[in-house]
């Protein structure tokens, strides 16, 4: 590849089919048993040689994306360049389709995507383990954006064990107006659990078995998110969205990660279309998107 060519990487969103949260640790993070599932909504990151590090973004939510060095894509390029003693002279373009600040790891996707794209553009051939270590420095969800598929995340969510998935699952995601700040949702979790013992988080064997066998009904019965009560306290209107999706025939509904996106598991693609239409007309969300899982992790396209 010549030095002037661009590299484009596609990165999926995620939903947490289980998010078990432990007590706050001394470093402020929480130990998790976090079962990630990558879903087929994607951001595309294109990197092109430039005079200096620069970020642009297009897409319906582009106005909410920071274009400075706080963007995880910029931080990824800087971290990789620093390790190799090179100048991160690159234009990073983000074609954003994942909801912003929505609990679907859109920012993490951009970090993982920029890392893989720059590694390819600069022909660095960094090992998978080192890329994962850089991802973990960037944020708790970034390693999963790189690997995709399904995985159990322990520690603060960054220590991954890939999981087998025996079939496709069909989802609808209801996108809310505005975002929710992840630290604020965790703080609300702390407030709600103050003075009560918080059990150590562990993965639910029934949920792992449902993933392994590709059984949507069993997965629906096992979905759980310990952050959901906190997200509902901060955004009470999400209860109406969850109720609208359930009334429209979803097998189960839950808040995605720290929210405010809500996720609806359906039995097949036709049911997903029906639930999406019902959510559209319910007036309880900004838009509803259909997507299936699992999806591949960050991939050069
Ligand atoms: O790792 P990341 O930068 O994505 O985390 C964002 C914030 O979410 C953290 O600063 C922390 O407030 C909260 N968090 C947490 N425990 C985790 C992951 C994130 O408290 N396991």
PDB file of C-alpha atoms and ligand atoms in Angstrom:
ATOM      1  CA  UNK A   1       0.000   0.000   0.000  1.00  0.00           C
ATOM      2  CA  UNK A   2       1.415   3.445  -0.869  1.00  0.00           C
ATOM      3  CA  UNK A   3       1.813   6.032   1.896  1.00  0.00           C
ATOM      4  CA  UNK A   4      -0.877   8.295   0.419  1.00  0.00           C
ATOM      5  CA  UNK A   5      -3.721   5.793   0.419  1.00  0.00           C
ATOM      6  CA  UNK A   6      -6.598   5.818   2.886  1.00  0.00           C
ATOM      7  CA  UNK A   7      -7.597   2.968   5.178  1.00  0.00           C
ATOM      8  CA  UNK A   8     -11.238   2.408   6.114  1.00  0.00           C
ATOM      9  CA  UNK A   9     -12.353   0.343   9.108  1.00  0.00           C
ATOM     10  CA  UNK A  10     -15.881  -0.718  10.045  1.00  0.00           C
ATOM     11  CA  UNK A  11     -16.702  -1.141  13.758  1.00  0.00           C
ATOM     12  CA  UNK A  12     -19.923  -2.435  15.347  1.00  0.00           C
ATOM     13  CA  UNK A  13     -22.036  -1.164  18.228  1.00  0.00           C
ATOM     14  CA  UNK A  14     -22.701  -3.381  21.263  1.00  0.00           C
ATOM     15  CA  UNK A  15     -25.503  -4.288  23.589  1.00  0.00           C
ATOM     16  CA  UNK A  16     -24.891  -5.702  27.061  1.00  0.00           C
ATOM     17  CA  UNK A  17     -27.080  -8.774  27.411  1.00  0.00           C
ATOM     18  CA  UNK A  18     -25.951  -8.989  31.034  1.00  0.00           C
ATOM     19  CA  UNK A  19     -24.450  -6.113  32.976  1.00  0.00           C
ATOM     20  CA  UNK A  20     -23.802  -7.211  36.566  1.00  0.00           C
ATOM     21  CA  UNK A  21     -22.238  -4.391  38.608  1.00  0.00           C
ATOM     22  CA  UNK A  22     -20.256  -4.827  41.839  1.00  0.00           C
ATOM     23  CA  UNK A  23     -19.385  -2.245  44.486  1.00  0.00           C
ATOM     24  CA  UNK A  24     -17.283   0.810  43.622  1.00  0.00           C
ATOM     25  CA  UNK A  25     -13.541   0.044  43.797  1.00  0.00           C
ATOM     26  CA  UNK A  26     -10.925   2.327  45.378  1.00  0.00           C
ATOM     27  CA  UNK A  27     -10.025   3.568  41.855  1.00  0.00           C
ATOM     28  CA  UNK A  28     -13.647   4.650  41.279  1.00  0.00           C
ATOM     29  CA  UNK A  29     -14.405   1.945  38.714  1.00  0.00           C
ATOM     30  CA  UNK A  30     -16.780  -0.953  39.382  1.00  0.00           C
ATOM     31  CA  UNK A  31     -16.010  -4.631  38.952  1.00  0.00           C
ATOM     32  CA  UNK A  32     -18.330  -6.032  36.308  1.00  0.00           C
ATOM     33  CA  UNK A  33     -19.571  -9.239  34.793  1.00  0.00           C
ATOM     34  CA  UNK A  34     -20.360  -7.689  31.461  1.00  0.00           C
ATOM     35  CA  UNK A  35     -21.667  -9.916  28.652  1.00  0.00           C
ATOM     36  CA  UNK A  36     -21.101  -7.970  25.441  1.00  0.00           C
ATOM     37  CA  UNK A  37     -22.807  -8.791  22.149  1.00  0.00           C
ATOM     38  CA  UNK A  38     -21.770  -6.889  19.015  1.00  0.00           C
ATOM     39  CA  UNK A  39     -24.714  -5.739  16.886  1.00  0.00           C
ATOM     40  CA  UNK A  40     -24.858  -4.775  13.217  1.00  0.00           C
ATOM     41  CA  UNK A  41     -24.942  -0.980  13.526  1.00  0.00           C
ATOM     42  CA  UNK A  42     -21.598   0.423  12.427  1.00  0.00           C
ATOM     43  CA  UNK A  43     -19.361   3.477  12.446  1.00  0.00           C
ATOM     44  CA  UNK A  44     -16.791   3.700   9.644  1.00  0.00           C
ATOM     45  CA  UNK A  45     -13.427   5.262  10.375  1.00  0.00           C
ATOM     46  CA  UNK A  46     -11.268   6.427   7.462  1.00  0.00           C
ATOM     47  CA  UNK A  47      -7.688   7.575   8.025  1.00  0.00           C
ATOM     48  CA  UNK A  48      -5.699   9.492   5.432  1.00  0.00           C
ATOM     49  CA  UNK A  49      -2.194  11.000   5.683  1.00  0.00           C
ATOM     50  CA  UNK A  50      -2.412  14.748   6.498  1.00  0.00           C
ATOM     51  CA  UNK A  51      -0.232  17.635   7.719  1.00  0.00           C
ATOM     52  CA  UNK A  52      -1.527  17.267  11.276  1.00  0.00           C
ATOM     53  CA  UNK A  53      -3.953  15.254  13.408  1.00  0.00           C
ATOM     54  CA  UNK A  54      -7.461  16.303  12.450  1.00  0.00           C
ATOM     55  CA  UNK A  55     -10.925  14.783  12.986  1.00  0.00           C
ATOM     56  CA  UNK A  56     -14.114  15.223  10.982  1.00  0.00           C
ATOM     57  CA  UNK A  57     -17.456  13.516  11.489  1.00  0.00           C
ATOM     58  CA  UNK A  58     -20.617  13.074   9.446  1.00  0.00           C
ATOM     59  CA  UNK A  59     -23.937  11.450  10.304  1.00  0.00           C
ATOM     60  CA  UNK A  60     -27.238  12.401  11.952  1.00  0.00           C
ATOM     61  CA  UNK A  61     -25.629  12.961  15.412  1.00  0.00           C
ATOM     62  CA  UNK A  62     -22.342  14.432  14.131  1.00  0.00           C
ATOM     63  CA  UNK A  63     -22.902  17.773  15.894  1.00  0.00           C
ATOM     64  CA  UNK A  64     -22.609  16.016  19.291  1.00  0.00           C
ATOM     65  CA  UNK A  65     -19.230  14.421  18.523  1.00  0.00           C
ATOM     66  CA  UNK A  66     -16.145  16.255  19.903  1.00  0.00           C
ATOM     67  CA  UNK A  67     -13.577  16.959  17.170  1.00  0.00           C
ATOM     68  CA  UNK A  68     -10.677  17.679  19.518  1.00  0.00           C
ATOM     69  CA  UNK A  69      -8.171  15.423  21.257  1.00  0.00           C
ATOM     70  CA  UNK A  70     -10.777  14.218  23.772  1.00  0.00           C
ATOM     71  CA  UNK A  71     -12.280  12.100  20.974  1.00  0.00           C
ATOM     72  CA  UNK A  72     -11.296   8.452  21.560  1.00  0.00           C
ATOM     73  CA  UNK A  73     -10.287   8.168  17.889  1.00  0.00           C
ATOM     74  CA  UNK A  74      -7.727  10.961  18.343  1.00  0.00           C
ATOM     75  CA  UNK A  75      -6.526   9.448  21.617  1.00  0.00           C
ATOM     76  CA  UNK A  76      -6.071   6.085  19.894  1.00  0.00           C
ATOM     77  CA  UNK A  77      -3.970   7.604  17.082  1.00  0.00           C
ATOM     78  CA  UNK A  78      -1.860   9.531  19.618  1.00  0.00           C
ATOM     79  CA  UNK A  79      -1.308   6.462  21.836  1.00  0.00           C
ATOM     80  CA  UNK A  80      -0.223   4.299  18.907  1.00  0.00           C
ATOM     81  CA  UNK A  81       2.038   6.987  17.419  1.00  0.00           C
ATOM     82  CA  UNK A  82       3.663   7.645  20.799  1.00  0.00           C
ATOM     83  CA  UNK A  83       4.505   3.937  21.271  1.00  0.00           C
ATOM     84  CA  UNK A  84       6.286   3.916  17.922  1.00  0.00           C
ATOM     85  CA  UNK A  85       7.884   7.375  18.197  1.00  0.00           C
ATOM     86  CA  UNK A  86       6.107   8.718  15.109  1.00  0.00           C
ATOM     87  CA  UNK A  87       4.032  11.831  14.419  1.00  0.00           C
ATOM     88  CA  UNK A  88       0.269  11.124  14.225  1.00  0.00           C
ATOM     89  CA  UNK A  89      -0.154  13.170  11.064  1.00  0.00           C
ATOM     90  CA  UNK A  90      -3.470  11.810   9.986  1.00  0.00           C
ATOM     91  CA  UNK A  91      -6.944  12.947   9.052  1.00  0.00           C
ATOM     92  CA  UNK A  92      -9.498  10.733  10.847  1.00  0.00           C
ATOM     93  CA  UNK A  93     -12.969  10.807   9.370  1.00  0.00           C
ATOM     94  CA  UNK A  94     -15.821   9.220  11.335  1.00  0.00           C
ATOM     95  CA  UNK A  95     -18.965   8.272   9.400  1.00  0.00           C
ATOM     96  CA  UNK A  96     -21.182   7.915  12.458  1.00  0.00           C
ATOM     97  CA  UNK A  97     -24.208   5.668  12.500  1.00  0.00           C
ATOM     98  CA  UNK A  98     -24.045   4.441  16.130  1.00  0.00           C
ATOM     99  CA  UNK A  99     -26.120   6.627  18.497  1.00  0.00           C
ATOM    100  CA  UNK A 100     -23.910   9.144  20.361  1.00  0.00           C
ATOM    101  CA  UNK A 101     -23.706   8.801  24.200  1.00  0.00           C
ATOM    102  CA  UNK A 102     -26.358   6.124  23.844  1.00  0.00           C
ATOM    103  CA  UNK A 103     -24.950   3.185  25.817  1.00  0.00           C
ATOM    104  CA  UNK A 104     -23.944   1.350  22.621  1.00  0.00           C
ATOM    105  CA  UNK A 105     -20.173   1.999  22.787  1.00  0.00           C
ATOM    106  CA  UNK A 106     -20.112   4.374  19.810  1.00  0.00           C
ATOM    107  CA  UNK A 107     -17.147   6.350  21.160  1.00  0.00           C
ATOM    108  CA  UNK A 108     -15.331   3.121  22.003  1.00  0.00           C
ATOM    109  CA  UNK A 109     -15.996   1.856  18.468  1.00  0.00           C
ATOM    110  CA  UNK A 110     -14.307   4.962  17.053  1.00  0.00           C
ATOM    111  CA  UNK A 111     -11.292   4.434  19.336  1.00  0.00           C
ATOM    112  CA  UNK A 112     -10.866   0.793  18.302  1.00  0.00           C
ATOM    113  CA  UNK A 113     -11.483   1.653  14.637  1.00  0.00           C
ATOM    114  CA  UNK A 114      -8.955   4.496  14.555  1.00  0.00           C
ATOM    115  CA  UNK A 115      -6.383   2.280  16.267  1.00  0.00           C
ATOM    116  CA  UNK A 116      -6.725  -0.513  13.712  1.00  0.00           C
ATOM    117  CA  UNK A 117      -6.884   1.965  10.808  1.00  0.00           C
ATOM    118  CA  UNK A 118      -3.727   3.846  11.874  1.00  0.00           C
ATOM    119  CA  UNK A 119      -1.878   0.588  12.558  1.00  0.00           C
ATOM    120  CA  UNK A 120      -2.689  -0.485   8.997  1.00  0.00           C
ATOM    121  CA  UNK A 121      -1.952   2.916   7.406  1.00  0.00           C
ATOM    122  CA  UNK A 122       1.417   3.159   9.159  1.00  0.00           C
ATOM    123  CA  UNK A 123       2.223  -0.553   8.432  1.00  0.00           C
ATOM    124  CA  UNK A 124       3.101  -1.133  12.093  1.00  0.00           C
ATOM    125  CA  UNK A 125       1.791  -4.691  12.389  1.00  0.00           C
ATOM    126  CA  UNK A 126       1.189  -4.275  16.113  1.00  0.00           C
ATOM    127  CA  UNK A 127       0.266  -7.591  17.755  1.00  0.00           C
ATOM    128  CA  UNK A 128      -3.350  -8.243  18.685  1.00  0.00           C
ATOM    129  CA  UNK A 129      -2.407  -8.360  22.384  1.00  0.00           C
ATOM    130  CA  UNK A 130      -0.701  -4.970  22.220  1.00  0.00           C
ATOM    131  CA  UNK A 131      -3.658  -3.444  20.352  1.00  0.00           C
ATOM    132  CA  UNK A 132      -5.954  -4.829  23.073  1.00  0.00           C
ATOM    133  CA  UNK A 133      -3.710  -3.342  25.779  1.00  0.00           C
ATOM    134  CA  UNK A 134      -3.901   0.100  24.112  1.00  0.00           C
ATOM    135  CA  UNK A 135      -7.686  -0.313  23.816  1.00  0.00           C
ATOM    136  CA  UNK A 136      -7.930  -1.053  27.560  1.00  0.00           C
ATOM    137  CA  UNK A 137      -6.002   2.159  28.328  1.00  0.00           C
ATOM    138  CA  UNK A 138      -8.467   4.130  26.190  1.00  0.00           C
ATOM    139  CA  UNK A 139     -11.606   2.841  27.950  1.00  0.00           C
ATOM    140  CA  UNK A 140     -13.334  -0.152  29.511  1.00  0.00           C
ATOM    141  CA  UNK A 141     -15.451  -0.996  26.430  1.00  0.00           C
ATOM    142  CA  UNK A 142     -12.821  -0.338  23.737  1.00  0.00           C
ATOM    143  CA  UNK A 143     -11.224  -3.842  23.713  1.00  0.00           C
ATOM    144  CA  UNK A 144     -14.606  -5.400  22.961  1.00  0.00           C
ATOM    145  CA  UNK A 145     -15.151  -3.040  20.001  1.00  0.00           C
ATOM    146  CA  UNK A 146     -11.942  -4.442  18.513  1.00  0.00           C
ATOM    147  CA  UNK A 147     -12.859  -8.126  18.897  1.00  0.00           C
ATOM    148  CA  UNK A 148     -16.663  -8.038  18.377  1.00  0.00           C
ATOM    149  CA  UNK A 149     -18.754 -11.227  18.397  1.00  0.00           C
ATOM    150  CA  UNK A 150     -19.672 -11.937  21.995  1.00  0.00           C
ATOM    151  CA  UNK A 151     -17.495 -11.850  25.095  1.00  0.00           C
ATOM    152  CA  UNK A 152     -17.594 -11.827  28.876  1.00  0.00           C
ATOM    153  CA  UNK A 153     -15.844  -8.729  30.213  1.00  0.00           C
ATOM    154  CA  UNK A 154     -14.550  -8.872  33.788  1.00  0.00           C
ATOM    155  CA  UNK A 155     -12.432  -6.448  35.825  1.00  0.00           C
ATOM    156  CA  UNK A 156     -13.822  -3.064  34.776  1.00  0.00           C
ATOM    157  CA  UNK A 157     -15.067  -4.794  31.618  1.00  0.00           C
ATOM    158  CA  UNK A 158     -11.770  -4.752  29.716  1.00  0.00           C
ATOM    159  CA  UNK A 159     -10.616  -8.338  30.437  1.00  0.00           C
ATOM    160  CA  UNK A 160     -12.333 -10.363  27.743  1.00  0.00           C
ATOM    161  CA  UNK A 161     -13.188 -14.020  27.318  1.00  0.00           C
ATOM    162  CA  UNK A 162     -14.748 -14.657  23.897  1.00  0.00           C
ATOM    163  CA  UNK A 163     -18.090 -16.506  24.016  1.00  0.00           C
ATOM    164  CA  UNK A 164     -19.673 -18.911  21.536  1.00  0.00           C
ATOM    165  CA  UNK A 165     -22.920 -17.779  19.878  1.00  0.00           C
ATOM    166  CA  UNK A 166     -25.056 -20.477  18.230  1.00  0.00           C
ATOM    167  CA  UNK A 167     -27.344 -18.353  16.070  1.00  0.00           C
ATOM    168  CA  UNK A 168     -28.475 -14.878  15.043  1.00  0.00           C
ATOM    169  CA  UNK A 169     -30.443 -12.650  17.408  1.00  0.00           C
ATOM    170  CA  UNK A 170     -32.740  -9.905  16.086  1.00  0.00           C
ATOM    171  CA  UNK A 171     -32.969  -6.589  17.892  1.00  0.00           C
ATOM    172  CA  UNK A 172     -34.622  -3.212  17.774  1.00  0.00           C
ATOM    173  CA  UNK A 173     -32.860  -0.232  19.344  1.00  0.00           C
ATOM    174  CA  UNK A 174     -34.920   2.792  20.343  1.00  0.00           C
ATOM    175  CA  UNK A 175     -32.754   5.913  20.230  1.00  0.00           C
ATOM    176  CA  UNK A 176     -33.646   8.580  22.803  1.00  0.00           C
ATOM    177  CA  UNK A 177     -33.214  12.336  22.479  1.00  0.00           C
ATOM    178  CA  UNK A 178     -29.923  13.370  24.062  1.00  0.00           C
ATOM    179  CA  UNK A 179     -27.366  11.166  25.793  1.00  0.00           C
ATOM    180  CA  UNK A 180     -26.736   9.939  29.332  1.00  0.00           C
ATOM    181  CA  UNK A 181     -23.313  10.292  30.921  1.00  0.00           C
ATOM    182  CA  UNK A 182     -21.870   6.904  31.912  1.00  0.00           C
ATOM    183  CA  UNK A 183     -20.138   8.249  35.083  1.00  0.00           C
ATOM    184  CA  UNK A 184     -23.424   9.887  36.161  1.00  0.00           C
ATOM    185  CA  UNK A 185     -25.306   6.594  35.763  1.00  0.00           C
ATOM    186  CA  UNK A 186     -22.645   4.729  37.788  1.00  0.00           C
ATOM    187  CA  UNK A 187     -22.843   7.457  40.484  1.00  0.00           C
ATOM    188  CA  UNK A 188     -26.620   6.998  40.629  1.00  0.00           C
ATOM    189  CA  UNK A 189     -26.028   3.214  40.975  1.00  0.00           C
ATOM    190  CA  UNK A 190     -23.723   4.000  43.963  1.00  0.00           C
ATOM    191  CA  UNK A 191     -26.334   6.289  45.504  1.00  0.00           C
ATOM    192  CA  UNK A 192     -29.067   3.666  45.182  1.00  0.00           C
ATOM    193  CA  UNK A 193     -26.923   0.876  46.671  1.00  0.00           C
ATOM    194  CA  UNK A 194     -25.315   2.945  49.461  1.00  0.00           C
ATOM    195  CA  UNK A 195     -25.459   1.149  52.819  1.00  0.00           C
ATOM    196  CA  UNK A 196     -26.471  -2.202  51.286  1.00  0.00           C
ATOM    197  CA  UNK A 197     -24.022  -4.990  50.466  1.00  0.00           C
ATOM    198  CA  UNK A 198     -23.431  -5.275  46.693  1.00  0.00           C
ATOM    199  CA  UNK A 199     -22.703  -8.898  45.699  1.00  0.00           C
ATOM    200  CA  UNK A 200     -19.646  -9.686  43.576  1.00  0.00           C
ATOM    201  CA  UNK A 201     -20.788  -9.740  39.926  1.00  0.00           C
ATOM    202  CA  UNK A 202     -20.846 -13.051  38.077  1.00  0.00           C
ATOM    203  CA  UNK A 203     -22.020 -14.232  34.665  1.00  0.00           C
ATOM    204  CA  UNK A 204     -25.392 -16.019  34.575  1.00  0.00           C
ATOM    205  CA  UNK A 205     -24.890 -19.625  33.322  1.00  0.00           C
ATOM    206  CA  UNK A 206     -28.432 -19.682  31.830  1.00  0.00           C
ATOM    207  CA  UNK A 207     -27.638 -16.584  29.774  1.00  0.00           C
ATOM    208  CA  UNK A 208     -24.352 -18.019  28.482  1.00  0.00           C
ATOM    209  CA  UNK A 209     -26.186 -21.232  27.536  1.00  0.00           C
ATOM    210  CA  UNK A 210     -28.879 -19.236  25.671  1.00  0.00           C
ATOM    211  CA  UNK A 211     -26.141 -17.472  23.675  1.00  0.00           C
ATOM    212  CA  UNK A 212     -24.378 -20.762  22.978  1.00  0.00           C
ATOM    213  CA  UNK A 213     -27.530 -22.430  21.662  1.00  0.00           C
ATOM    214  CA  UNK A 214     -28.850 -19.352  19.823  1.00  0.00           C
ATOM    215  CA  UNK A 215     -32.151 -19.578  21.763  1.00  0.00           C
ATOM    216  CA  UNK A 216     -33.840 -16.140  21.648  1.00  0.00           C
ATOM    217  CA  UNK A 217     -36.639 -17.047  24.080  1.00  0.00           C
ATOM    218  CA  UNK A 218     -34.141 -18.318  26.663  1.00  0.00           C
ATOM    219  CA  UNK A 219     -31.942 -15.246  26.138  1.00  0.00           C
ATOM    220  CA  UNK A 220     -35.000 -12.998  26.595  1.00  0.00           C
ATOM    221  CA  UNK A 221     -35.665 -14.626  29.972  1.00  0.00           C
ATOM    222  CA  UNK A 222     -32.078 -14.069  31.112  1.00  0.00           C
ATOM    223  CA  UNK A 223     -31.372 -10.465  29.973  1.00  0.00           C
ATOM    224  CA  UNK A 224     -30.373  -8.208  32.873  1.00  0.00           C
ATOM    225  CA  UNK A 225     -28.820  -4.821  33.483  1.00  0.00           C
ATOM    226  CA  UNK A 226     -27.948  -3.640  37.005  1.00  0.00           C
ATOM    227  CA  UNK A 227     -27.614  -0.077  35.671  1.00  0.00           C
ATOM    228  CA  UNK A 228     -31.211  -0.025  34.433  1.00  0.00           C
ATOM    229  CA  UNK A 229     -32.831   1.268  37.695  1.00  0.00           C
ATOM    230  CA  UNK A 230     -30.265   4.101  37.793  1.00  0.00           C
ATOM    231  CA  UNK A 231     -30.845   4.990  34.115  1.00  0.00           C
ATOM    232  CA  UNK A 232     -34.634   4.979  34.683  1.00  0.00           C
ATOM    233  CA  UNK A 233     -34.283   7.279  37.700  1.00  0.00           C
ATOM    234  CA  UNK A 234     -32.242   9.728  35.635  1.00  0.00           C
ATOM    235  CA  UNK A 235     -34.542   9.400  32.595  1.00  0.00           C
ATOM    236  CA  UNK A 236     -38.022   8.260  33.779  1.00  0.00           C
ATOM    237  CA  UNK A 237     -39.489   8.525  30.254  1.00  0.00           C
ATOM    238  CA  UNK A 238     -37.490   5.407  29.249  1.00  0.00           C
ATOM    239  CA  UNK A 239     -40.103   3.323  31.118  1.00  0.00           C
ATOM    240  CA  UNK A 240     -42.652   4.395  28.457  1.00  0.00           C
ATOM    241  CA  UNK A 241     -40.297   3.313  25.654  1.00  0.00           C
ATOM    242  CA  UNK A 242     -39.704  -0.077  27.297  1.00  0.00           C
ATOM    243  CA  UNK A 243     -43.472  -0.556  27.737  1.00  0.00           C
ATOM    244  CA  UNK A 244     -44.183   0.412  24.103  1.00  0.00           C
ATOM    245  CA  UNK A 245     -41.714  -2.170  22.773  1.00  0.00           C
ATOM    246  CA  UNK A 246     -43.037  -4.901  25.052  1.00  0.00           C
ATOM    247  CA  UNK A 247     -46.646  -4.106  24.031  1.00  0.00           C
ATOM    248  CA  UNK A 248     -45.569  -4.355  20.367  1.00  0.00           C
ATOM    249  CA  UNK A 249     -44.459  -7.974  20.861  1.00  0.00           C
ATOM    250  CA  UNK A 250     -40.778  -7.858  21.842  1.00  0.00           C
ATOM    251  CA  UNK A 251     -39.650 -10.990  23.716  1.00  0.00           C
ATOM    252  CA  UNK A 252     -37.880  -8.750  26.229  1.00  0.00           C
ATOM    253  CA  UNK A 253     -36.716  -5.181  26.628  1.00  0.00           C
ATOM    254  CA  UNK A 254     -33.915  -3.525  28.579  1.00  0.00           C
ATOM    255  CA  UNK A 255     -31.799  -0.405  28.760  1.00  0.00           C
ATOM    256  CA  UNK A 256     -28.620  -0.808  26.682  1.00  0.00           C
ATOM    257  CA  UNK A 257     -25.564  -0.366  28.935  1.00  0.00           C
ATOM    258  CA  UNK A 258     -25.816   2.984  30.734  1.00  0.00           C
ATOM    259  CA  UNK A 259     -28.568   4.122  28.322  1.00  0.00           C
ATOM    260  CA  UNK A 260     -30.538   5.986  27.179  1.00  0.00           C
ATOM    261  CA  UNK A 261     -30.841   3.653  24.158  1.00  0.00           C
ATOM    262  CA  UNK A 262     -33.306   0.850  24.905  1.00  0.00           C
ATOM    263  CA  UNK A 263     -32.946  -2.613  23.347  1.00  0.00           C
ATOM    264  CA  UNK A 264     -35.733  -5.017  22.335  1.00  0.00           C
ATOM    265  CA  UNK A 265     -35.066  -8.663  21.545  1.00  0.00           C
ATOM    266  CA  UNK A 266     -37.468 -10.164  19.000  1.00  0.00           C
ATOM    267  CA  UNK A 267     -38.056 -13.690  17.715  1.00  0.00           C
ATOM    268  CA  UNK A 268     -37.183 -13.028  14.043  1.00  0.00           C
ATOM    269  CA  UNK A 269     -36.486 -10.220  11.516  1.00  0.00           C
ATOM    270  CA  UNK A 270     -40.212  -9.720  10.727  1.00  0.00           C
ATOM    271  CA  UNK A 271     -41.051  -9.255  14.397  1.00  0.00           C
ATOM    272  CA  UNK A 272     -38.161  -6.774  14.654  1.00  0.00           C
ATOM    273  CA  UNK A 273     -39.642  -4.715  11.807  1.00  0.00           C
ATOM    274  CA  UNK A 274     -43.063  -4.679  13.497  1.00  0.00           C
ATOM    275  CA  UNK A 275     -41.628  -3.627  16.858  1.00  0.00           C
ATOM    276  CA  UNK A 276     -39.556  -0.889  15.169  1.00  0.00           C
ATOM    277  CA  UNK A 277     -42.648   0.481  13.398  1.00  0.00           C
ATOM    278  CA  UNK A 278     -44.660   0.441  16.615  1.00  0.00           C
ATOM    279  CA  UNK A 279     -41.869   2.270  18.458  1.00  0.00           C
ATOM    280  CA  UNK A 280     -41.643   4.849  15.631  1.00  0.00           C
ATOM    281  CA  UNK A 281     -45.336   5.650  15.934  1.00  0.00           C
ATOM    282  CA  UNK A 282     -45.435   5.457  19.756  1.00  0.00           C
ATOM    283  CA  UNK A 283     -43.771   8.861  20.112  1.00  0.00           C
ATOM    284  CA  UNK A 284     -41.653   7.460  22.970  1.00  0.00           C
ATOM    285  CA  UNK A 285     -38.305   7.630  21.146  1.00  0.00           C
ATOM    286  CA  UNK A 286     -36.493   9.684  18.505  1.00  0.00           C
ATOM    287  CA  UNK A 287     -36.009   6.782  16.116  1.00  0.00           C
ATOM    288  CA  UNK A 288     -35.926   2.980  16.130  1.00  0.00           C
ATOM    289  CA  UNK A 289     -33.260   0.891  14.404  1.00  0.00           C
ATOM    290  CA  UNK A 290     -33.283  -2.783  13.490  1.00  0.00           C
ATOM    291  CA  UNK A 291     -30.037  -4.777  13.784  1.00  0.00           C
ATOM    292  CA  UNK A 292     -28.942  -8.363  14.248  1.00  0.00           C
ATOM    293  CA  UNK A 293     -26.127  -9.977  16.178  1.00  0.00           C
ATOM    294  CA  UNK A 294     -23.479 -11.197  16.543  1.00  0.00           C
ATOM    295  CA  UNK A 295     -21.432  -8.817  14.369  1.00  0.00           C
ATOM    296  CA  UNK A 296     -17.726  -8.909  13.499  1.00  0.00           C
ATOM    297  CA  UNK A 297     -15.351  -6.666  15.426  1.00  0.00           C
ATOM    298  CA  UNK A 298     -13.284  -3.861  13.878  1.00  0.00           C
ATOM    299  CA  UNK A 299     -12.496  -4.849  10.282  1.00  0.00           C
ATOM    300  CA  UNK A 300     -10.513  -3.164   7.504  1.00  0.00           C
ATOM    301  CA  UNK A 301     -12.861  -2.799   4.512  1.00  0.00           C
TER     302      UNK A 301
HETATM  303  O1  LIG B   1     -13.649   3.171  31.033  1.00  0.00           O
HETATM  304  P1  LIG B   1     -14.485   4.322  30.608  1.00  0.00           P
HETATM  305  O2  LIG B   1     -13.673   5.564  30.356  1.00  0.00           O
HETATM  306  O3  LIG B   1     -15.402   4.000  29.465  1.00  0.00           O
HETATM  307  O4  LIG B   1     -15.435   4.637  31.826  1.00  0.00           O
HETATM  308  C1  LIG B   1     -16.205   5.805  31.873  1.00  0.00           C
HETATM  309  C2  LIG B   1     -16.693   6.006  33.294  1.00  0.00           C
HETATM  310  O5  LIG B   1     -17.686   5.002  33.607  1.00  0.00           O
HETATM  311  C3  LIG B   1     -15.651   5.846  34.359  1.00  0.00           C
HETATM  312  O6  LIG B   1     -14.988   7.074  34.595  1.00  0.00           O
HETATM  313  C4  LIG B   1     -16.473   5.431  35.567  1.00  0.00           C
HETATM  314  O7  LIG B   1     -17.127   6.560  36.144  1.00  0.00           O
HETATM  315  C5  LIG B   1     -17.543   4.578  34.950  1.00  0.00           C
HETATM  316  N1  LIG B   1     -17.201   3.140  34.964  1.00  0.00           N
HETATM  317  C6  LIG B   1     -17.227   2.451  36.165  1.00  0.00           C
HETATM  318  N2  LIG B   1     -16.905   1.126  36.207  1.00  0.00           N
HETATM  319  C7  LIG B   1     -16.601   0.466  35.062  1.00  0.00           C
HETATM  320  C8  LIG B   1     -16.595   1.135  33.816  1.00  0.00           C
HETATM  321  C9  LIG B   1     -16.891   2.481  33.802  1.00  0.00           C
HETATM  322  O8  LIG B   1     -17.514   3.037  37.219  1.00  0.00           O
HETATM  323  N3  LIG B   1     -16.338  -0.831  35.129  1.00  0.00           N
END
